[in-house]
mmCIF file of C-alpha atoms and ligand atoms in Angstrom:
data_model
loop_
_atom_site.group_PDB
_atom_site.id
_atom_site.type_symbol
_atom_site.label_atom_id
_atom_site.label_comp_id
_atom_site.label_asym_id
_atom_site.label_seq_id
_atom_site.Cartn_x
_atom_site.Cartn_y
_atom_site.Cartn_z
ATOM 1 C CA MET A 1391 3.433 1.303 -24.782
ATOM 2 C CA GLU A 1392 -0.012 2.888 -24.549
ATOM 3 C CA ILE A 1393 -1.926 1.647 -21.366
ATOM 4 C CA ALA A 1394 -5.686 1.892 -21.736
ATOM 5 C CA LYS A 1395 -7.054 -0.943 -19.648
ATOM 6 C CA VAL A 1396 -5.837 -1.825 -16.161
ATOM 7 C CA GLY A 1397 -6.731 -4.839 -14.003
ATOM 8 C CA VAL A 1398 -6.686 -4.473 -10.228
ATOM 9 C CA VAL A 1399 -6.509 -7.481 -8.017
ATOM 10 C CA GLY A 1400 -7.791 -7.206 -4.407
ATOM 11 C CA ALA A 1401 -10.462 -4.659 -3.658
ATOM 12 C CA GLY A 1402 -9.422 -3.841 -0.064
ATOM 13 C CA GLN A 1403 -8.307 -0.405 1.310
ATOM 14 C CA MET A 1404 -5.447 -0.179 -1.331
ATOM 15 C CA GLY A 1405 -7.115 -1.668 -4.270
ATOM 16 C CA ASN A 1406 -10.291 0.619 -4.016
ATOM 17 C CA GLY A 1407 -8.081 3.483 -3.866
ATOM 18 C CA ILE A 1408 -6.110 2.526 -6.881
ATOM 19 C CA ALA A 1409 -9.308 1.735 -8.931
ATOM 20 C CA HIS A 1410 -10.543 5.233 -7.844
ATOM 21 C CA VAL A 1411 -7.576 7.159 -9.064
ATOM 22 C CA LEU A 1412 -7.130 5.134 -12.266
ATOM 23 C CA ALA A 1413 -10.727 5.772 -13.299
ATOM 24 C CA LEU A 1414 -10.569 9.376 -12.544
ATOM 25 C CA ALA A 1415 -7.511 9.414 -15.009
ATOM 26 C CA LYS A 1416 -9.854 7.844 -17.567
ATOM 27 C CA TYR A 1417 -8.532 4.390 -17.559
ATOM 28 C CA ASP A 1418 -10.863 1.376 -17.871
ATOM 29 C CA VAL A 1419 -10.640 -0.575 -14.770
ATOM 30 C CA ILE A 1420 -11.486 -4.055 -13.895
ATOM 31 C CA LEU A 1421 -11.476 -4.687 -10.219
ATOM 32 C CA ASN A 1422 -11.282 -8.268 -8.909
ATOM 33 C CA ASP A 1423 -11.500 -9.872 -5.547
ATOM 34 C CA VAL A 1424 -12.319 -13.270 -4.195
ATOM 35 C CA SER A 1425 -15.120 -11.862 -2.113
ATOM 36 C CA GLN A 1426 -18.372 -10.195 -3.611
ATOM 37 C CA ASP A 1427 -18.640 -8.340 -0.303
ATOM 38 C CA ALA A 1428 -15.201 -6.851 -0.908
ATOM 39 C CA LEU A 1429 -16.226 -5.777 -4.264
ATOM 40 C CA SER A 1430 -19.419 -4.143 -3.279
ATOM 41 C CA ALA A 1431 -17.838 -2.444 -0.198
ATOM 42 C CA ALA A 1432 -14.961 -1.145 -2.560
ATOM 43 C CA LEU A 1433 -17.545 0.308 -4.988
ATOM 44 C CA SER A 1434 -19.372 2.182 -2.156
ATOM 45 C CA GLN A 1435 -16.099 3.404 -0.670
ATOM 46 C CA ILE A 1436 -15.171 4.713 -4.026
ATOM 47 C CA GLU A 1437 -18.442 6.552 -4.409
ATOM 48 C CA GLN A 1438 -18.140 7.886 -0.825
ATOM 49 C CA ASN A 1439 -14.435 9.185 -1.539
ATOM 50 C CA LEU A 1440 -15.629 10.704 -5.019
ATOM 51 C CA ASP A 1441 -18.407 12.417 -3.196
ATOM 52 C CA ARG A 1442 -16.033 13.865 -0.590
ATOM 53 C CA GLN A 1443 -13.793 15.292 -3.706
ATOM 54 C CA LEU A 1444 -16.913 16.665 -5.266
ATOM 55 C CA SER A 1445 -18.144 18.611 -2.121
ATOM 56 C CA ARG A 1446 -14.495 20.102 -1.769
ATOM 57 C CA GLY A 1447 -14.694 21.171 -5.425
ATOM 58 C CA LYS A 1448 -11.874 18.974 -6.462
ATOM 59 C CA ILE A 1449 -13.890 17.257 -9.195
ATOM 60 C CA SER A 1450 -17.262 17.976 -10.945
ATOM 61 C CA GLU A 1451 -20.338 15.874 -10.968
ATOM 62 C CA ASP A 1452 -19.605 14.878 -14.682
ATOM 63 C CA GLU A 1453 -16.066 13.673 -13.442
ATOM 64 C CA LYS A 1454 -17.556 11.616 -10.720
ATOM 65 C CA ALA A 1455 -20.148 9.962 -13.042
ATOM 66 C CA GLN A 1456 -17.568 9.227 -15.729
ATOM 67 C CA ALA A 1457 -15.127 7.729 -13.223
ATOM 68 C CA LEU A 1458 -17.736 5.429 -11.735
ATOM 69 C CA GLY A 1459 -18.641 4.354 -15.285
ATOM 70 C CA LYS A 1460 -15.051 3.522 -16.001
ATOM 71 C CA ILE A 1461 -15.025 0.742 -13.227
ATOM 72 C CA SER A 1462 -16.277 -2.747 -13.618
ATOM 73 C CA THR A 1463 -15.987 -5.730 -11.070
ATOM 74 C CA THR A 1464 -15.456 -9.381 -11.416
ATOM 75 C CA LEU A 1465 -14.880 -12.461 -9.193
ATOM 76 C CA LYS A 1466 -13.310 -14.271 -12.293
ATOM 77 C CA LEU A 1467 -9.591 -13.559 -12.387
ATOM 78 C CA PRO A 1468 -9.189 -14.787 -16.057
ATOM 79 C CA GLU A 1469 -11.329 -11.657 -17.190
ATOM 80 C CA LEU A 1470 -8.302 -9.434 -16.402
ATOM 81 C CA GLY A 1471 -6.426 -11.164 -19.231
ATOM 82 C CA ALA A 1472 -7.579 -8.487 -21.743
ATOM 83 C CA THR A 1473 -5.883 -5.685 -19.820
ATOM 84 C CA ASP A 1474 -2.690 -3.858 -20.646
ATOM 85 C CA LEU A 1475 -1.496 -3.604 -17.095
ATOM 86 C CA ILE A 1476 -2.268 -5.488 -13.883
ATOM 87 C CA ILE A 1477 -1.676 -3.970 -10.444
ATOM 88 C CA GLU A 1478 -1.974 -6.714 -7.744
ATOM 89 C CA ALA A 1479 -3.005 -5.391 -4.446
ATOM 90 C CA ALA A 1480 -4.358 -8.512 -2.662
ATOM 91 C CA THR A 1481 -3.503 -9.505 0.927
ATOM 92 C CA GLU A 1482 0.254 -9.283 1.837
ATOM 93 C CA ARG A 1483 1.067 -13.032 1.734
ATOM 94 C CA GLU A 1484 3.437 -14.330 -0.792
ATOM 95 C CA THR A 1485 1.606 -17.628 -1.451
ATOM 96 C CA VAL A 1486 -1.522 -15.444 -2.275
ATOM 97 C CA LYS A 1487 0.183 -13.343 -4.733
ATOM 98 C CA THR A 1488 2.249 -16.260 -6.366
ATOM 99 C CA ALA A 1489 -1.107 -18.141 -6.922
ATOM 100 C CA ILE A 1490 -2.662 -14.974 -8.367
ATOM 101 C CA PHE A 1491 0.043 -14.429 -10.861
ATOM 102 C CA GLU A 1492 0.007 -18.247 -11.762
ATOM 103 C CA ASP A 1493 -3.759 -18.317 -12.438
ATOM 104 C CA LEU A 1494 -3.618 -15.180 -14.472
ATOM 105 C CA LEU A 1495 -0.609 -16.226 -16.811
ATOM 106 C CA PRO A 1496 -2.476 -18.338 -19.277
ATOM 107 C CA HIS A 1497 -5.028 -15.611 -19.942
ATOM 108 C CA LEU A 1498 -2.650 -12.634 -20.456
ATOM 109 C CA GLN A 1499 -1.838 -10.856 -23.652
ATOM 110 C CA PRO A 1500 1.761 -11.015 -24.705
ATOM 111 C CA HIS A 1501 2.225 -7.293 -23.978
ATOM 112 C CA THR A 1502 0.496 -7.274 -20.513
ATOM 113 C CA ILE A 1503 2.576 -5.769 -17.719
ATOM 114 C CA LEU A 1504 2.266 -7.360 -14.293
ATOM 115 C CA THR A 1505 3.003 -5.321 -11.123
ATOM 116 C CA SER A 1506 2.508 -5.761 -7.428
ATOM 117 C CA ASN A 1507 1.584 -3.171 -4.803
ATOM 118 C CA THR A 1508 3.495 -5.215 -2.138
ATOM 119 C CA SER A 1509 5.019 -3.288 0.756
ATOM 120 C CA SER A 1510 7.616 -5.875 1.513
ATOM 121 C CA ILE A 1511 7.881 -8.932 -0.709
ATOM 122 C CA SER A 1512 10.696 -9.234 -3.287
ATOM 123 C CA ILE A 1513 9.729 -8.062 -6.583
ATOM 124 C CA THR A 1514 12.439 -10.158 -8.177
ATOM 125 C CA ARG A 1515 11.286 -13.268 -6.585
ATOM 126 C CA LEU A 1516 7.485 -12.706 -7.529
ATOM 127 C CA ALA A 1517 8.696 -12.042 -11.012
ATOM 128 C CA SER A 1518 10.804 -15.064 -11.325
ATOM 129 C CA ARG A 1519 7.708 -17.244 -10.886
ATOM 130 C CA THR A 1520 6.072 -15.697 -13.971
ATOM 131 C CA ASP A 1521 6.716 -16.110 -17.749
ATOM 132 C CA ARG A 1522 7.750 -12.214 -18.086
ATOM 133 C CA PRO A 1523 10.183 -11.168 -15.312
ATOM 134 C CA GLU A 1524 11.132 -8.279 -17.851
ATOM 135 C CA LYS A 1525 7.514 -7.102 -17.721
ATOM 136 C CA PHE A 1526 7.101 -7.223 -13.922
ATOM 137 C CA MET A 1527 7.790 -4.550 -11.477
ATOM 138 C CA GLY A 1528 6.587 -3.004 -8.185
ATOM 139 C CA PHE A 1529 3.906 -0.286 -8.196
ATOM 140 C CA HIS A 1530 3.745 0.848 -4.651
ATOM 141 C CA PHE A 1531 1.049 3.345 -3.853
ATOM 142 C CA MET A 1532 0.748 5.141 -0.470
ATOM 143 C CA ASN A 1533 -2.285 5.040 1.857
ATOM 144 C CA PRO A 1534 -4.714 6.681 1.335
ATOM 145 C CA VAL A 1535 -4.281 6.463 -2.439
ATOM 146 C CA PRO A 1536 -6.535 9.440 -3.519
ATOM 147 C CA ILE A 1537 -4.594 11.761 -1.292
ATOM 148 C CA MET A 1538 -1.009 10.648 -1.079
ATOM 149 C CA GLN A 1539 1.239 12.158 -3.877
ATOM 150 C CA LEU A 1540 3.886 9.383 -4.146
ATOM 151 C CA VAL A 1541 4.253 6.184 -5.954
ATOM 152 C CA GLU A 1542 7.438 4.159 -5.558
ATOM 153 C CA LEU A 1543 8.271 2.320 -8.975
ATOM 154 C CA ILE A 1544 10.393 -0.678 -7.995
ATOM 155 C CA ARG A 1545 12.568 -2.420 -10.635
ATOM 156 C CA GLY A 1546 13.204 -6.137 -10.126
ATOM 157 C CA ILE A 1547 16.562 -7.479 -11.438
ATOM 158 C CA ALA A 1548 15.097 -8.183 -14.761
ATOM 159 C CA THR A 1549 12.619 -5.296 -15.259
ATOM 160 C CA ASP A 1550 13.331 -3.723 -18.726
ATOM 161 C CA GLU A 1551 13.263 -0.031 -19.544
ATOM 162 C CA PRO A 1552 10.171 -0.027 -21.672
ATOM 163 C CA THR A 1553 8.086 -1.565 -18.675
ATOM 164 C CA TYR A 1554 9.367 1.034 -16.368
ATOM 165 C CA ASN A 1555 8.535 3.816 -18.797
ATOM 166 C CA SER A 1556 5.134 2.530 -19.247
ATOM 167 C CA CYS A 1557 4.436 2.498 -15.546
ATOM 168 C CA LEU A 1558 6.076 5.926 -15.194
ATOM 169 C CA GLY A 1559 3.600 7.313 -17.869
ATOM 170 C CA VAL A 1560 0.739 5.831 -15.802
ATOM 171 C CA VAL A 1561 2.013 7.647 -12.519
ATOM 172 C CA GLU A 1562 2.293 10.853 -14.671
ATOM 173 C CA LYS A 1563 -1.258 10.577 -16.085
ATOM 174 C CA LEU A 1564 -2.609 10.069 -12.415
ATOM 175 C CA GLY A 1565 -0.912 13.364 -11.682
ATOM 176 C CA LYS A 1566 1.286 11.657 -8.941
ATOM 177 C CA THR A 1567 5.067 11.661 -8.582
ATOM 178 C CA ALA A 1568 7.171 8.561 -8.983
ATOM 179 C CA ALA A 1569 10.134 7.800 -6.950
ATOM 180 C CA SER A 1570 12.393 5.117 -8.526
ATOM 181 C CA ALA A 1571 13.552 2.276 -6.075
ATOM 182 C CA GLU A 1572 15.707 -0.686 -6.447
ATOM 183 C CA ASP A 1573 14.336 -4.018 -5.134
ATOM 184 C CA PHE A 1574 15.708 -4.107 -1.521
ATOM 185 C CA PRO A 1575 13.761 -4.756 1.660
ATOM 186 C CA ALA A 1576 10.912 -2.199 2.194
ATOM 187 C CA PHE A 1577 12.173 0.034 -0.667
ATOM 188 C CA ILE A 1578 12.714 3.683 0.117
ATOM 189 C CA VAL A 1579 9.851 5.092 2.240
ATOM 190 C CA ASN A 1580 9.396 2.227 4.732
ATOM 191 C CA ARG A 1581 13.249 1.588 4.958
ATOM 192 C CA ILE A 1582 13.424 5.151 6.419
ATOM 193 C CA LEU A 1583 10.159 5.601 8.021
ATOM 194 C CA MET A 1584 9.878 2.387 10.049
ATOM 195 C CA PRO A 1585 13.328 2.518 11.795
ATOM 196 C CA MET A 1586 12.248 5.887 12.943
ATOM 197 C CA ILE A 1587 8.878 4.722 14.292
ATOM 198 C CA ASN A 1588 10.803 1.756 15.704
ATOM 199 C CA GLU A 1589 13.198 4.067 17.422
ATOM 200 C CA ALA A 1590 10.344 6.082 18.962
ATOM 201 C CA VAL A 1591 9.060 2.821 20.439
ATOM 202 C CA TYR A 1592 12.415 2.214 21.972
ATOM 203 C CA THR A 1593 12.472 5.790 23.284
ATOM 204 C CA LEU A 1594 9.211 5.019 24.961
ATOM 205 C CA TYR A 1595 10.357 1.527 26.038
ATOM 206 C CA GLU A 1596 13.512 2.947 27.736
ATOM 207 C CA GLY A 1597 11.506 5.711 29.668
ATOM 208 C CA VAL A 1598 13.128 8.621 27.808
ATOM 209 C CA GLY A 1599 9.798 10.014 27.147
ATOM 210 C CA SER A 1600 6.074 9.510 27.448
ATOM 211 C CA VAL A 1601 3.894 8.926 24.341
ATOM 212 C CA ALA A 1602 2.731 12.634 24.444
ATOM 213 C CA SER A 1603 6.209 13.969 24.891
ATOM 214 C CA ILE A 1604 7.598 11.763 21.969
ATOM 215 C CA ASP A 1605 4.847 12.881 19.766
ATOM 216 C CA SER A 1606 4.938 16.497 20.592
ATOM 217 C CA SER A 1607 8.784 16.488 20.281
ATOM 218 C CA MET A 1608 8.730 15.232 16.795
ATOM 219 C CA LYS A 1609 5.769 17.702 15.787
ATOM 220 C CA LEU A 1610 7.064 20.766 17.273
ATOM 221 C CA GLY A 1611 10.955 19.984 17.160
ATOM 222 C CA ALA A 1612 11.160 18.251 13.871
ATOM 223 C CA ASN A 1613 8.194 19.778 12.026
ATOM 224 C CA HIS A 1614 6.499 16.427 11.328
ATOM 225 C CA PRO A 1615 2.725 16.762 10.658
ATOM 226 C CA MET A 1616 2.032 13.644 12.992
ATOM 227 C CA GLY A 1617 3.950 12.279 15.934
ATOM 228 C CA PRO A 1618 5.596 8.822 15.249
ATOM 229 C CA LEU A 1619 3.543 6.914 17.723
ATOM 230 C CA GLU A 1620 0.241 8.592 16.340
ATOM 231 C CA LEU A 1621 1.559 7.609 12.736
ATOM 232 C CA ALA A 1622 2.155 4.055 13.823
ATOM 233 C CA ASP A 1623 -1.429 3.768 15.250
ATOM 234 C CA PHE A 1624 -2.584 5.094 11.896
ATOM 235 C CA ILE A 1625 -0.556 2.537 9.757
ATOM 236 C CA GLY A 1626 -1.354 -0.382 12.160
ATOM 237 C CA LEU A 1627 1.250 -1.850 14.722
ATOM 238 C CA ASP A 1628 1.091 -5.325 13.215
ATOM 239 C CA THR A 1629 2.105 -3.786 9.882
ATOM 240 C CA CYS A 1630 4.964 -1.815 11.370
ATOM 241 C CA LEU A 1631 6.344 -4.966 13.247
ATOM 242 C CA ALA A 1632 5.964 -6.985 9.931
ATOM 243 C CA ILE A 1633 7.918 -4.349 7.991
ATOM 244 C CA MET A 1634 10.680 -4.250 10.763
ATOM 245 C CA ASN A 1635 10.960 -8.048 10.522
ATOM 246 C CA VAL A 1636 11.363 -7.891 6.779
ATOM 247 C CA LEU A 1637 14.224 -5.322 7.214
ATOM 248 C CA HIS A 1638 15.703 -7.513 10.008
ATOM 249 C CA ASP A 1639 15.441 -10.737 8.074
ATOM 250 C CA GLY A 1640 16.449 -9.117 4.770
ATOM 251 C CA LEU A 1641 19.298 -7.048 5.659
ATOM 252 C CA ALA A 1642 20.614 -9.141 8.519
ATOM 253 C CA ASP A 1643 21.641 -6.095 10.618
ATOM 254 C CA THR A 1644 20.830 -5.801 14.302
ATOM 255 C CA LYS A 1645 19.963 -2.035 13.880
ATOM 256 C CA TYR A 1646 16.659 -3.039 12.526
ATOM 257 C CA ARG A 1647 15.534 -5.265 15.575
ATOM 258 C CA PRO A 1648 11.931 -4.656 16.347
ATOM 259 C CA CYS A 1649 11.520 -3.030 19.744
ATOM 260 C CA PRO A 1650 10.110 -5.490 22.451
ATOM 261 C CA LEU A 1651 7.397 -3.114 23.368
ATOM 262 C CA LEU A 1652 6.174 -3.027 19.733
ATOM 263 C CA THR A 1653 5.854 -6.799 19.907
ATOM 264 C CA LYS A 1654 3.985 -6.634 23.277
ATOM 265 C CA TYR A 1655 1.368 -4.131 21.809
ATOM 266 C CA VAL A 1656 0.778 -6.540 18.699
ATOM 267 C CA GLU A 1657 0.575 -9.642 21.002
ATOM 268 C CA ALA A 1658 -2.001 -7.677 23.166
ATOM 269 C CA GLY A 1659 -3.983 -6.927 19.979
ATOM 270 C CA TRP A 1660 -3.550 -3.425 20.494
ATOM 271 C CA LEU A 1661 -2.913 -2.717 16.795
ATOM 272 C CA GLY A 1662 -3.637 1.123 16.641
ATOM 273 C CA ARG A 1663 -6.766 2.931 15.331
ATOM 274 C CA LYS A 1664 -8.266 -0.312 13.618
ATOM 275 C CA THR A 1665 -8.708 -1.978 16.843
ATOM 276 C CA ASP A 1666 -9.484 1.236 18.790
ATOM 277 C CA ARG A 1667 -6.233 0.895 21.055
ATOM 278 C CA GLY A 1668 -2.578 1.364 20.422
ATOM 279 C CA PHE A 1669 -0.119 3.992 21.710
ATOM 280 C CA TYR A 1670 -3.501 5.911 22.142
ATOM 281 C CA ASP A 1671 -6.984 4.703 23.348
ATOM 282 C CA TYR A 1672 -9.457 5.831 20.581
ATOM 283 C CA ARG A 1673 -12.461 4.772 22.605
ATOM 284 C CA GLN A 1674 -12.155 8.313 24.177
ATOM 285 C CA ASP A 1675 -12.257 11.625 22.481
ATOM 286 C CA PRO A 1676 -9.677 13.040 22.408
ATOM 287 C CA PRO A 1677 -7.662 9.776 22.384
ATOM 288 C CA VAL A 1678 -5.690 9.185 25.653
ATOM 289 C CA PRO A 1679 -2.212 8.001 25.510
ATOM 290 C CA THR A 1680 -1.688 4.342 26.771
ATOM 291 C CA ARG A 1681 1.662 5.106 28.483
HETATM 292 P P1 NAD B 1360 -6.820 -5.473 2.456
HETATM 293 O O1 NAD B 1360 -6.773 -6.412 3.571
HETATM 294 O O2 NAD B 1360 -7.451 -4.279 2.966
HETATM 295 O O3 NAD B 1360 -7.350 -5.970 1.198
HETATM 296 C C1 NAD B 1360 -6.846 -7.199 0.568
HETATM 297 C C2 NAD B 1360 -7.872 -7.581 -0.331
HETATM 298 O O4 NAD B 1360 -7.318 -8.647 -1.214
HETATM 299 C C3 NAD B 1360 -9.189 -8.294 0.401
HETATM 300 O O5 NAD B 1360 -10.433 -7.557 -0.149
HETATM 301 C C4 NAD B 1360 -9.209 -9.764 0.102
HETATM 302 O O6 NAD B 1360 -10.380 -10.302 -0.207
HETATM 303 C C5 NAD B 1360 -8.345 -9.685 -1.419
HETATM 304 N N1 NAD B 1360 -7.894 -10.934 -1.698
HETATM 305 C C6 NAD B 1360 -7.223 -12.046 -0.848
HETATM 306 N N2 NAD B 1360 -6.846 -12.980 -1.660
HETATM 307 C C7 NAD B 1360 -7.233 -12.553 -3.107
HETATM 308 C C8 NAD B 1360 -7.110 -13.264 -4.208
HETATM 309 N N3 NAD B 1360 -6.493 -14.602 -4.281
HETATM 310 N N4 NAD B 1360 -7.580 -12.822 -5.235
HETATM 311 C C9 NAD B 1360 -8.226 -11.426 -5.280
HETATM 312 N N5 NAD B 1360 -8.170 -10.881 -4.168
HETATM 313 C C10 NAD B 1360 -7.813 -11.424 -3.061
HETATM 314 O O7 NAD B 1360 -5.268 -5.139 2.285
HETATM 315 P P2 NAD B 1360 -4.447 -3.554 1.752
HETATM 316 O O8 NAD B 1360 -4.089 -2.758 2.829
HETATM 317 O O9 NAD B 1360 -5.442 -3.061 0.706
HETATM 318 O O10 NAD B 1360 -3.175 -4.069 1.165
HETATM 319 C C11 NAD B 1360 -3.132 -4.702 -0.163
HETATM 320 C C12 NAD B 1360 -1.659 -4.744 -0.618
HETATM 321 O O11 NAD B 1360 -1.263 -3.392 -0.661
HETATM 322 C C13 NAD B 1360 -0.671 -5.471 0.307
HETATM 323 O O12 NAD B 1360 0.316 -6.081 -0.622
HETATM 324 C C14 NAD B 1360 -0.010 -4.453 1.087
HETATM 325 O O13 NAD B 1360 1.213 -4.770 1.646
HETATM 326 C C15 NAD B 1360 -0.009 -3.267 0.086
HETATM 327 N N6 NAD B 1360 0.198 -1.964 0.750
HETATM 328 C C16 NAD B 1360 -0.800 -1.646 1.857
HETATM 329 C C17 NAD B 1360 -0.569 -0.316 2.238
HETATM 330 C C18 NAD B 1360 -1.452 0.048 3.531
HETATM 331 O O14 NAD B 1360 -1.220 1.118 4.154
HETATM 332 N N7 NAD B 1360 -2.481 -0.804 3.992
HETATM 333 C C19 NAD B 1360 0.228 0.517 1.796
HETATM 334 C C20 NAD B 1360 0.950 0.282 0.606
HETATM 335 C C21 NAD B 1360 0.897 -0.986 0.163
#
């Protein structure tokens, strides 16, 4: 099916990035949020990010203007009913997502595909609460969306092939690369990445190495562009802990138990870059390890 018009629900850091890349690829985009402030902030963030691409010669002035012209915003969810594809990127809470899909259903066209950008909630369970589980799947972008190349496409148990192929067509038109994943906890990237980060925190907790030695070991010894603790601070330690809990609960295997030190940092409100303190203290430049 040809997708021309896309609705994006949630205008936070992921939603604005998704709207940005869709508009540059010439899709008509309607961006929705419950907060007018979030919609205004998203539009200025998109403009700022387009300007950065312009200054680096990645896009032209014309492409920037055309992309901005492709995005409209609304506080009214039913206005997304006229789209061919919906990408839900609202707050990571199952009750929030379920309510969004329930509110959307009466306004959708029969062919509209529903997707969620969730990092951890079961696609099959979200799909089962709609009238079209065969036209429902996971569309998981990575952060920051305009930069990261990968999109995980997650099939729920009922997702049909035409739906998968339509979403794959969108990923290709965005110039990104899709990885196909089945609907099991944390999908592929986080299933592999989060246990590595959690193990790095255990390595710190058990005194095997300091923050600096663990990060430089993985950068210089395994050729990772960022150390695991530096990366954890970038992602957000609360997010890392939440994903470890999803793996632990969903797969019922003790190998996924979150490190007590990770829990302690979250309890302290030391969530990484967004709170200025995590495994590093960002109130100083350069950041100083906190252990
Ligand atoms: P965010 O907190 O930056 O943005 C969420 C937005 O959703 C907010 O603007 C909020 O006002 C809006 N919202 C809340 N309830 C809503 C509703 N009922 N209708 C419309 N909008 C509503 O969050 P984010 O980091 O952009 O994450 C969004 C989704 O993307 C989550 O499912 C998250 O798991 C997923 N995700 C996040 C990342 C990441 O690194 N942040 C990466 C991949 C996927």
